[in-house]
Coordinates of C-alpha atoms in Angstrom, one line a residue:
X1 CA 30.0 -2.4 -28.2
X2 CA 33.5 -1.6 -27.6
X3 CA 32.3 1.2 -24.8
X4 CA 30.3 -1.6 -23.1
X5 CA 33.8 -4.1 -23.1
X6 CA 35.9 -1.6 -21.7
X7 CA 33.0 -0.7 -18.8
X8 CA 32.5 -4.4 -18.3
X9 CA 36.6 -4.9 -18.1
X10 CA 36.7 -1.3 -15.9
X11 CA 34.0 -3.2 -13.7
X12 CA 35.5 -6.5 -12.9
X13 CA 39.1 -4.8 -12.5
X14 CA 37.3 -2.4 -9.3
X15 CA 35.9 -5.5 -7.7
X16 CA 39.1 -7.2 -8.1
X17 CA 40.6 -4.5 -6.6
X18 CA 37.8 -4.0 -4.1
X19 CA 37.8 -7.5 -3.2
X20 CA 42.0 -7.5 -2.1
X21 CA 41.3 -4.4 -0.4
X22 CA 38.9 -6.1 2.0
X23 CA 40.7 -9.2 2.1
X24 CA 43.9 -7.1 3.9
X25 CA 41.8 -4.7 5.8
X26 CA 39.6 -8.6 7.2
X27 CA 43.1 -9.9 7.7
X28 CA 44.6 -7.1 9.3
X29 CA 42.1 -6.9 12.0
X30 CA 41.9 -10.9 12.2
X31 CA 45.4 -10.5 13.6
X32 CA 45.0 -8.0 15.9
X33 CA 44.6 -9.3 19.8
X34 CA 41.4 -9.9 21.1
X35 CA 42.0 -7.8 24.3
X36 CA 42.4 -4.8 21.7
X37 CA 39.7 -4.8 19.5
X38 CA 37.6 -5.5 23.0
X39 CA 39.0 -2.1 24.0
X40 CA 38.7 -0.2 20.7
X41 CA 35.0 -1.4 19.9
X42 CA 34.0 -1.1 23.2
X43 CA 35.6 2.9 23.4
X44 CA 33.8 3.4 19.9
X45 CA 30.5 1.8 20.9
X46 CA 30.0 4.0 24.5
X47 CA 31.0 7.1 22.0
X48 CA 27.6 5.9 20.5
X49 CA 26.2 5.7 23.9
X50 CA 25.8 2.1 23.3
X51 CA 27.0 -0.1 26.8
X52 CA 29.1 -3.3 25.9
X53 CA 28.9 -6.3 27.6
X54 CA 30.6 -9.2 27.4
X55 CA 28.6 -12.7 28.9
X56 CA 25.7 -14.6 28.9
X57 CA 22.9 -11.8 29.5
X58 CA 22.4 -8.5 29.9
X59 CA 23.6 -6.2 33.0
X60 CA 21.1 -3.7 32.8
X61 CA 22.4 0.1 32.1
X62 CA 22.0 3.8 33.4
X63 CA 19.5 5.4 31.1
X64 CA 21.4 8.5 31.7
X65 CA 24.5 7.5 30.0
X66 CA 24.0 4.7 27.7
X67 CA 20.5 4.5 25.1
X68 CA 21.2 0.7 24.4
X69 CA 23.3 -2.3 25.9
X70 CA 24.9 -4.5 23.3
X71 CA 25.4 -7.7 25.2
X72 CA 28.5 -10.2 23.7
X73 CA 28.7 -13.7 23.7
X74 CA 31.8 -14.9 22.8
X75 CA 35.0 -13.5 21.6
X76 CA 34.5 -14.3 18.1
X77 CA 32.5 -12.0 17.6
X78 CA 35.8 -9.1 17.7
X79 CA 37.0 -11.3 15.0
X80 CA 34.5 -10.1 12.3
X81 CA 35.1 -6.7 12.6
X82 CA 36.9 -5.9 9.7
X83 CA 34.2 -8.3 7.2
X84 CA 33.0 -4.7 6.3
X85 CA 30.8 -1.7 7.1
X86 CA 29.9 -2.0 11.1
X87 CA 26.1 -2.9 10.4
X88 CA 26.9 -5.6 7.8
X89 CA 29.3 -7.3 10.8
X90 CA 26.9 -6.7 13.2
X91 CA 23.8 -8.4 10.6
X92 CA 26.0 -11.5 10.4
X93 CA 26.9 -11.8 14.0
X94 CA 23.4 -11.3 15.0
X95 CA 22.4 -14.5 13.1
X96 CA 25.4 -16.4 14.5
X97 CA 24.0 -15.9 17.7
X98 CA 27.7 -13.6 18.9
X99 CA 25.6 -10.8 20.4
X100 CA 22.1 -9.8 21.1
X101 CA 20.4 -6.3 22.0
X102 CA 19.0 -6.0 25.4
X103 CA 16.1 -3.7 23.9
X104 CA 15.3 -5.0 20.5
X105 CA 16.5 -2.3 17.7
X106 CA 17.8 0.5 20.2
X107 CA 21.6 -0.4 19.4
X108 CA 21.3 0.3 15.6
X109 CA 19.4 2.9 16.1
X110 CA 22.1 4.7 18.4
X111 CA 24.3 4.0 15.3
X112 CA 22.3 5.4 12.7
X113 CA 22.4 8.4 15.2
X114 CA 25.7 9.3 15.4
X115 CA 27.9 7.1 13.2
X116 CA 27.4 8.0 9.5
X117 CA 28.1 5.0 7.6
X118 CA 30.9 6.9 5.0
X119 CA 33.1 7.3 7.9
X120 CA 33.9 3.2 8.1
X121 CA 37.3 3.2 5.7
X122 CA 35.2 -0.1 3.7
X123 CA 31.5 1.8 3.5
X124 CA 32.2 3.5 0.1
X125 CA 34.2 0.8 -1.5
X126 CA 31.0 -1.4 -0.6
X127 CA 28.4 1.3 -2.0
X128 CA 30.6 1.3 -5.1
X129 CA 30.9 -2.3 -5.6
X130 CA 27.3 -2.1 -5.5
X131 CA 26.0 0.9 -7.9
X132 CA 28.7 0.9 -10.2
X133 CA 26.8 -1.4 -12.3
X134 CA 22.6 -1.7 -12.9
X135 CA 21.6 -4.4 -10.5
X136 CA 18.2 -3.7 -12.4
X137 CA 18.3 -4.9 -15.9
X138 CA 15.5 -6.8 -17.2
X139 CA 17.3 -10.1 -16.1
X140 CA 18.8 -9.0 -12.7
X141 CA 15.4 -7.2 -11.6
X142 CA 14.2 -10.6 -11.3
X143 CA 16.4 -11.8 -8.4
X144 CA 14.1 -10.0 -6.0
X145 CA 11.3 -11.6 -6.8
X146 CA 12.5 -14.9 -6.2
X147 CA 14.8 -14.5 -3.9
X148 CA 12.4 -12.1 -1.4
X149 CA 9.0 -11.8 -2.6
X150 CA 8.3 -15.7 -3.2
X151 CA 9.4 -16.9 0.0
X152 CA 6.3 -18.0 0.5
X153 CA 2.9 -16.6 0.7
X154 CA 2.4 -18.1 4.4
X155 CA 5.2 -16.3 5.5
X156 CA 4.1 -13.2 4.2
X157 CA 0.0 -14.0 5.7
X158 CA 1.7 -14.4 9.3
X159 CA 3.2 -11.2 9.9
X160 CA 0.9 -8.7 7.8
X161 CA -2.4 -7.8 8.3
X162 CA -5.7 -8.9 6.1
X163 CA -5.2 -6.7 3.4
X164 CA -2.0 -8.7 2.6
X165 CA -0.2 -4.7 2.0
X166 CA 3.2 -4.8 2.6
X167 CA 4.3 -1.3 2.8
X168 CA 4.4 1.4 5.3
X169 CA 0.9 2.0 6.9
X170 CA -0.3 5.5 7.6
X171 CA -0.9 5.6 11.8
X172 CA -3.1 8.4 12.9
X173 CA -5.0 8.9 16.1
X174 CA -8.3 7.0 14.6
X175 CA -5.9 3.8 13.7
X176 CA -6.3 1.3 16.3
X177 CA -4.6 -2.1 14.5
X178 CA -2.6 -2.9 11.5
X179 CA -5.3 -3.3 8.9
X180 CA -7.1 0.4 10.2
X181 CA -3.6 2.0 9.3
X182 CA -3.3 0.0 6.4
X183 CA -6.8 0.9 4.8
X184 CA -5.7 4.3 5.9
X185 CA -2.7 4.6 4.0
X186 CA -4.9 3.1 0.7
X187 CA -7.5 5.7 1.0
X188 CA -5.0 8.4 1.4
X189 CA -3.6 7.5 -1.6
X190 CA -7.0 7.3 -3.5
X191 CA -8.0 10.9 -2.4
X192 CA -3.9 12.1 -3.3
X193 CA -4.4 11.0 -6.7
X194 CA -8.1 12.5 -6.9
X195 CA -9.5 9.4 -7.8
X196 CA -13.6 9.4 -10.0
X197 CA -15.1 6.3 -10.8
X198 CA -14.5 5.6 -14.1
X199 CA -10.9 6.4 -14.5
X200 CA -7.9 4.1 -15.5
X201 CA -5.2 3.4 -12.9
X202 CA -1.6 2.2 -13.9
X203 CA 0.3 0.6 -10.4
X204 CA 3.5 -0.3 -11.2
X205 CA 4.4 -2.7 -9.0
X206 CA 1.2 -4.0 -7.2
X207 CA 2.4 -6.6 -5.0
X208 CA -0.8 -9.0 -3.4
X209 CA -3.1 -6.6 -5.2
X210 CA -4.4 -5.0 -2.0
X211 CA -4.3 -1.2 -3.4
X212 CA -6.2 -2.5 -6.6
X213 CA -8.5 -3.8 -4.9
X214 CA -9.7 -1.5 -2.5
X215 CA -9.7 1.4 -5.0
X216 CA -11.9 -0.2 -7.7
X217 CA -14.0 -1.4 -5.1
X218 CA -14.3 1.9 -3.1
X219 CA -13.6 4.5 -6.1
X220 CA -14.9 2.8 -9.2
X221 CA -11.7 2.5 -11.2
X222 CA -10.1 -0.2 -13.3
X223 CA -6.9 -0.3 -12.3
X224 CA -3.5 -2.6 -14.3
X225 CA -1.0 -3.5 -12.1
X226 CA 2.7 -4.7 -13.3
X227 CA 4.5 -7.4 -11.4
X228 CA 7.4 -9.8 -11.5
X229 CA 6.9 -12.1 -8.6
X230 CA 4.8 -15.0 -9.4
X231 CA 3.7 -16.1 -6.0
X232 CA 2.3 -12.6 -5.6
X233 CA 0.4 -12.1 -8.7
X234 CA -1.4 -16.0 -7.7
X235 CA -2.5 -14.5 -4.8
X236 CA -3.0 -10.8 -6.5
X237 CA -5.7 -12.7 -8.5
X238 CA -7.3 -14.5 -6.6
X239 CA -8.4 -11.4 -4.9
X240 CA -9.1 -9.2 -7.1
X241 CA -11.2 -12.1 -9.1
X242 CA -14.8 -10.1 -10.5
X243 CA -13.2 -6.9 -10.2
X244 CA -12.1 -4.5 -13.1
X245 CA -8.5 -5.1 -12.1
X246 CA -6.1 -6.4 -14.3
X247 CA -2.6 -8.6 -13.1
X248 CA 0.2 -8.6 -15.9
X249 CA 3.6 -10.7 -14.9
X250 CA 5.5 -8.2 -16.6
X251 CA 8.5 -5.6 -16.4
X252 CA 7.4 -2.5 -16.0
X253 CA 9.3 -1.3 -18.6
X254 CA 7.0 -2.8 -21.1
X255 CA 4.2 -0.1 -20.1
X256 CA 2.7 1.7 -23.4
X257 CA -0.5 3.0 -23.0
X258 CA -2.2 5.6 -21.8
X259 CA -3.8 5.8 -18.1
X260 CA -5.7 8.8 -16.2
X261 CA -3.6 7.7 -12.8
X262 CA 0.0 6.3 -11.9
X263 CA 1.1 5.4 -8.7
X264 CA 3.6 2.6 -7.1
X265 CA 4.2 1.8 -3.2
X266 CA 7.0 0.7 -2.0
X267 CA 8.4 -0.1 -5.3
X268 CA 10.8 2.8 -6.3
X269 CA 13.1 0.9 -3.8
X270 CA 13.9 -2.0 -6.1
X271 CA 14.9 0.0 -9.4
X272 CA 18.0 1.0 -9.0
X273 CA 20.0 4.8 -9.8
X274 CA 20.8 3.5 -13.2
X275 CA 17.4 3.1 -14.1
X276 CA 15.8 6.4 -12.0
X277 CA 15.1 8.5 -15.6
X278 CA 13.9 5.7 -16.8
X279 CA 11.2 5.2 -14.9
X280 CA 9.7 8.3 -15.0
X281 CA 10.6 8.4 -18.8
X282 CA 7.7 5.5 -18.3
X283 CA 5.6 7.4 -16.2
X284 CA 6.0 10.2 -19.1
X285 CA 5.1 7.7 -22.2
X286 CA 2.0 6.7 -20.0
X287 CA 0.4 9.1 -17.9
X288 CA -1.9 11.7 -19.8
X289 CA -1.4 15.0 -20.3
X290 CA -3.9 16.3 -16.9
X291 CA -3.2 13.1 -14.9
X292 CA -1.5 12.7 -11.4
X293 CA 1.2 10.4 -10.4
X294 CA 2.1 9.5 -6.9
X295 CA 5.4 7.7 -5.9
X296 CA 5.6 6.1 -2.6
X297 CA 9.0 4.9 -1.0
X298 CA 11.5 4.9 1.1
X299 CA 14.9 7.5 0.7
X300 CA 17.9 7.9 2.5
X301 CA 17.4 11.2 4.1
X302 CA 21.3 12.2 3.6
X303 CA 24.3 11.4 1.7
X304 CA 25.6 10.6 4.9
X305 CA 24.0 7.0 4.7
X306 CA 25.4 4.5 2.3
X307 CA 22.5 4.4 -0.7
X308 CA 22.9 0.2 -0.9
X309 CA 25.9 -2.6 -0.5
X310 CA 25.4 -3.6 3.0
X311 CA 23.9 -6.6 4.6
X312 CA 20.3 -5.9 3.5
X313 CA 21.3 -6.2 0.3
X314 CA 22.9 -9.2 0.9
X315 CA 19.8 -11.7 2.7
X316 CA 16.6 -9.4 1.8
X317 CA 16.6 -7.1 -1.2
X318 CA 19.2 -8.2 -3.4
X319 CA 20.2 -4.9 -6.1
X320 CA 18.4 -3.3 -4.2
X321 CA 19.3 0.8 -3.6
X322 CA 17.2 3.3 -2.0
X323 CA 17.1 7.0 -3.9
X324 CA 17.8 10.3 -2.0
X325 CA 15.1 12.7 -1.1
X326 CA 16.4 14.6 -3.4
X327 CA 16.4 12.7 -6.8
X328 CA 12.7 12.6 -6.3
X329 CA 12.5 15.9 -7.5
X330 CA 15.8 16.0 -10.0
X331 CA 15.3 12.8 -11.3
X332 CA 11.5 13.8 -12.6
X333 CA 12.3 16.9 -14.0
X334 CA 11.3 18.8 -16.4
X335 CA 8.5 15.9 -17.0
X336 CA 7.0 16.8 -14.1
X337 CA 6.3 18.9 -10.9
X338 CA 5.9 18.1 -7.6
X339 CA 2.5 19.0 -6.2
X340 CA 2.8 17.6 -2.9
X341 CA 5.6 15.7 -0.6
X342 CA 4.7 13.8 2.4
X343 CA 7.3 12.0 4.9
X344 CA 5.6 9.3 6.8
X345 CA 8.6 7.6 8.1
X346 CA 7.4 7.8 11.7
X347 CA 4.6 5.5 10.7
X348 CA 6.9 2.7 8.8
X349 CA 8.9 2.4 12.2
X350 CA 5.6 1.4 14.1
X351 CA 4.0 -0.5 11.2
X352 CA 7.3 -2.4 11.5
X353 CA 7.3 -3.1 14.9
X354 CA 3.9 -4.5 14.5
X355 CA 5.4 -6.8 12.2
X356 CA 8.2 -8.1 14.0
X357 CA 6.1 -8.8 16.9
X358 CA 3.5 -10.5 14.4
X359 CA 6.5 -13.3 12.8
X360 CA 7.4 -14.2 16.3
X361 CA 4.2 -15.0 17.3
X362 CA 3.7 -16.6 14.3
X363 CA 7.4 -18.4 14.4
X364 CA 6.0 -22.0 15.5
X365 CA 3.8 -22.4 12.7
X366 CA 6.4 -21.0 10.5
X367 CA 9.4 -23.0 11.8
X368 CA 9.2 -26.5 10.2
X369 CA 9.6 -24.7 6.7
X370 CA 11.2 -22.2 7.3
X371 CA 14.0 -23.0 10.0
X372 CA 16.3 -24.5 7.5
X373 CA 16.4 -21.3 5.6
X374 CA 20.0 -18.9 5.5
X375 CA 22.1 -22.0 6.8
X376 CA 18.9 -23.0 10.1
X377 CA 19.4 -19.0 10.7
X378 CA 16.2 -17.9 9.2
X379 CA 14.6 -16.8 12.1
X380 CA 17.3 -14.5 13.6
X381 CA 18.3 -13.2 9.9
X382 CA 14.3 -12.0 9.5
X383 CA 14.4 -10.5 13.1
X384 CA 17.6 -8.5 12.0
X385 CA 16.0 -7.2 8.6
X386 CA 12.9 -5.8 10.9
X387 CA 14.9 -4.3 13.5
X388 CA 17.8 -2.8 11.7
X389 CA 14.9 -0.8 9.1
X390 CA 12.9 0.1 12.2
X391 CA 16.1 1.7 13.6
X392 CA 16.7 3.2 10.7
X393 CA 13.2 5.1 10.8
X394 CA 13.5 5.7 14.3
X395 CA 17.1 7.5 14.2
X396 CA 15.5 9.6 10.8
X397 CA 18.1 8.1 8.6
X398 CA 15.8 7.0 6.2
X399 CA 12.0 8.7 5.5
X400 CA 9.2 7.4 3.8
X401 CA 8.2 9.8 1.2
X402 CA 5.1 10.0 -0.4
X403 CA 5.3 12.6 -3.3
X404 CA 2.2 13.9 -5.9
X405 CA 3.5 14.9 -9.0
X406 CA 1.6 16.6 -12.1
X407 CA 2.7 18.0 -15.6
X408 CA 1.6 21.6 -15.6
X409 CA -0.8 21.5 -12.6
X410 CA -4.5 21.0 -11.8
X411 CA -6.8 23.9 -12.8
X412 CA -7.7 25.2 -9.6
X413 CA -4.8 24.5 -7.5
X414 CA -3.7 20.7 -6.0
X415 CA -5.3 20.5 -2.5
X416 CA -3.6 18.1 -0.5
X417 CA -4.7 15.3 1.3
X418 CA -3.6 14.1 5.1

């Protein structure tokens, strides 16, 4: 009790702190001319080989100096600088309409590139802020759900494909659309984790049920899935209705019995470094002795990149932090061994350009509910969240890691799947 006091006191004292050191570093740069921050940005940005441009529209640039234009609408915009770590200020500029990219996501990209994010002096007071303490409890794991995942189930129909998956597909030369690449990813799964008909499936974290379904319709399992978001278990069983599939609304955590098979995708994401052991401690407690468990998500590829605190966190996956490659593997051991690991990241930046392109196509039907949303800045904050993580893929700062693990092996050797 007392241990937990003095954390909870050590806690609030660092934000405090935290919080005065931003205010000075905002107010500082508030301050400072116009004319130079113009001059310092726009030094720092063609360092980046990123072309500023103050006005209305774009100029065009010479594609053998510059790889983006960053086109500037209105002063203002120098005057956010110092609200924190560049991509956060440039996230809430973006949806205040201050500056727009001539080519989409090209400008973050060149910044995930060549600006590591622990070089800004505010990134790691951010990441602190952030990690310090589990944004993952029981209580706080919950904010996701409501705050993300039940948006609104027509938001999420308008921009994904028919199998409702909303994770990275799997692209390969045979995948033609969306939903080919999406079934794709599914089977590879399936045939990664051996799957018989007859065996019991855990998925922690099963979103609209769509891996569920297709592997106890295609593989003959029975499959549980754990989730917390409501709207997404309604529509979770609705189709997975006649099948031996099973929805709880329920931690994870409360998992206690035995399967053949564990896997989650695009899950891993949402529960936090404090709570890392602890999920494989449930994996452990669940998974029998000769199963397999495969864990799909996204990492930061290096320590370079700040692991959470930044504008994502922010307007999409609050308490949310992504792992490092590494912690896969540390994290898990000595319960188990990694078999096989598999970076698909290249695949999650085209699945998400196919997405982006889907919600503004879809943006007039969406509008009249959703306009309103993030202050009538809805539509340029969801534009920024898809952009800024397919930049991220793009530039390799993040990978989407799909990793087999086992407890002593399969007789025979693991053969892996592609």
């Amino acid at each position: 009790m007392i241990k937990t006091i003095a954390h909870e006191v050590a806690y609030w004292t660092s934000c405090l702190v935290i919080a005065a050191a931003l205010a000075v570093f905002r107010t500082v740069v508030f301050l400072l001319p116009v004319s130079f921050l113009k001059k310092v940005f726009t030094a720092k940005m063609e360092k980046l080989g990123i072309l500023v441009t103050n006005g209305p529209k774009a100029i065009g640039f010479d594609k053998n100096k510059y790889t983006a234009e960053m086109v500037i609408h209105s002063d203002a915009f120098y005057k956010h600088l110092g609200d924190g770590p560049l991509l956060h200020v440039l996230g809430d500029t973006y949806m205040d309409g201050l500056w727009t990219d001539f080519d989409e996501s090209k400008v973050q990209e060149a910044i995930f590139l060549k600006a590591p994010m622990r070089s800004h002096p505010m990134g790691p007071l951010w990441e602190w802020n952030h990690v310090a303490r589990n944004q993952q409890t029981v209580k706080l794991s919950k904010r996701v759900a409501e705050e993300h995942y039940d948006l609104g189930n027509d938001l999420y129909a308008a921009f994904l494909d028919e199998t409702m998956t909303y994770t990275c597909a799997y692209w390969t030369p045979e995948t033609r659309t969306l939903k080919d690449a999406q079934i794709a990813k599914l089977d590879l799964i399936a045939r990664k984790l051996k799957l018989k008909p007859g065996l019991k499936v855990l998925e922690i974290g099963c979103g609209f049920g769509g891996a569920a379904k297709y592997m106890a319709e295609n593989y003959g399992v029975s499959v549980v899935g754990y989730n917390i978001s409501v709207e997404q278990v309604k529509i979770a069983r609705e189709r997975t209705k006649g099948l031996p599939v099973e929805i709880r609304v329920e931690d994870y955590r409360n998992a206690n019995e035995k399967f053949d098979r564990i896997f989650s995708v695009g899950f891993f994401e949402a529960v936090g470094s404090h709570n890392f052991r602890a999920y494989f401690e449930v994996c452990d407690r669940c998974l029998k002795e000769d199963g397999i468990m495969l864990l799909h998500t996204i990492t930061s590829s290096t320590t370079r990149m700040l692991r959470a605190g930044g504008w994502l966190n922010k307007y999409i996956f609050p308490g949310g932090e992504l792992p490092f490659t590494y912690e896969l593997v540390t994290e898990a051991d000595p319960m188990f061994r990694v078999e096989d690991m598999h970076n698909m990241g290249d695949s999650y930046a085209k699945t998400l350009k196919v997405w982006n392109d889907n919600f503004n196509r879809a943006w007039p039907e969406l509008k009249p509910k959703y306009d309103s949303y993030f202050g009538g800045k809805f539509k340029r904050c969801w534009n920024n969240y898809l952009q800024v993580c397919r930049a991220c893929f793009d530039a390799g700062s993040v990978s989407l890691i799909q990793v087999v693990y086992t407890r002593d092996g399969v007789k025979g050797g693991y053969i892996c799947e592609r």
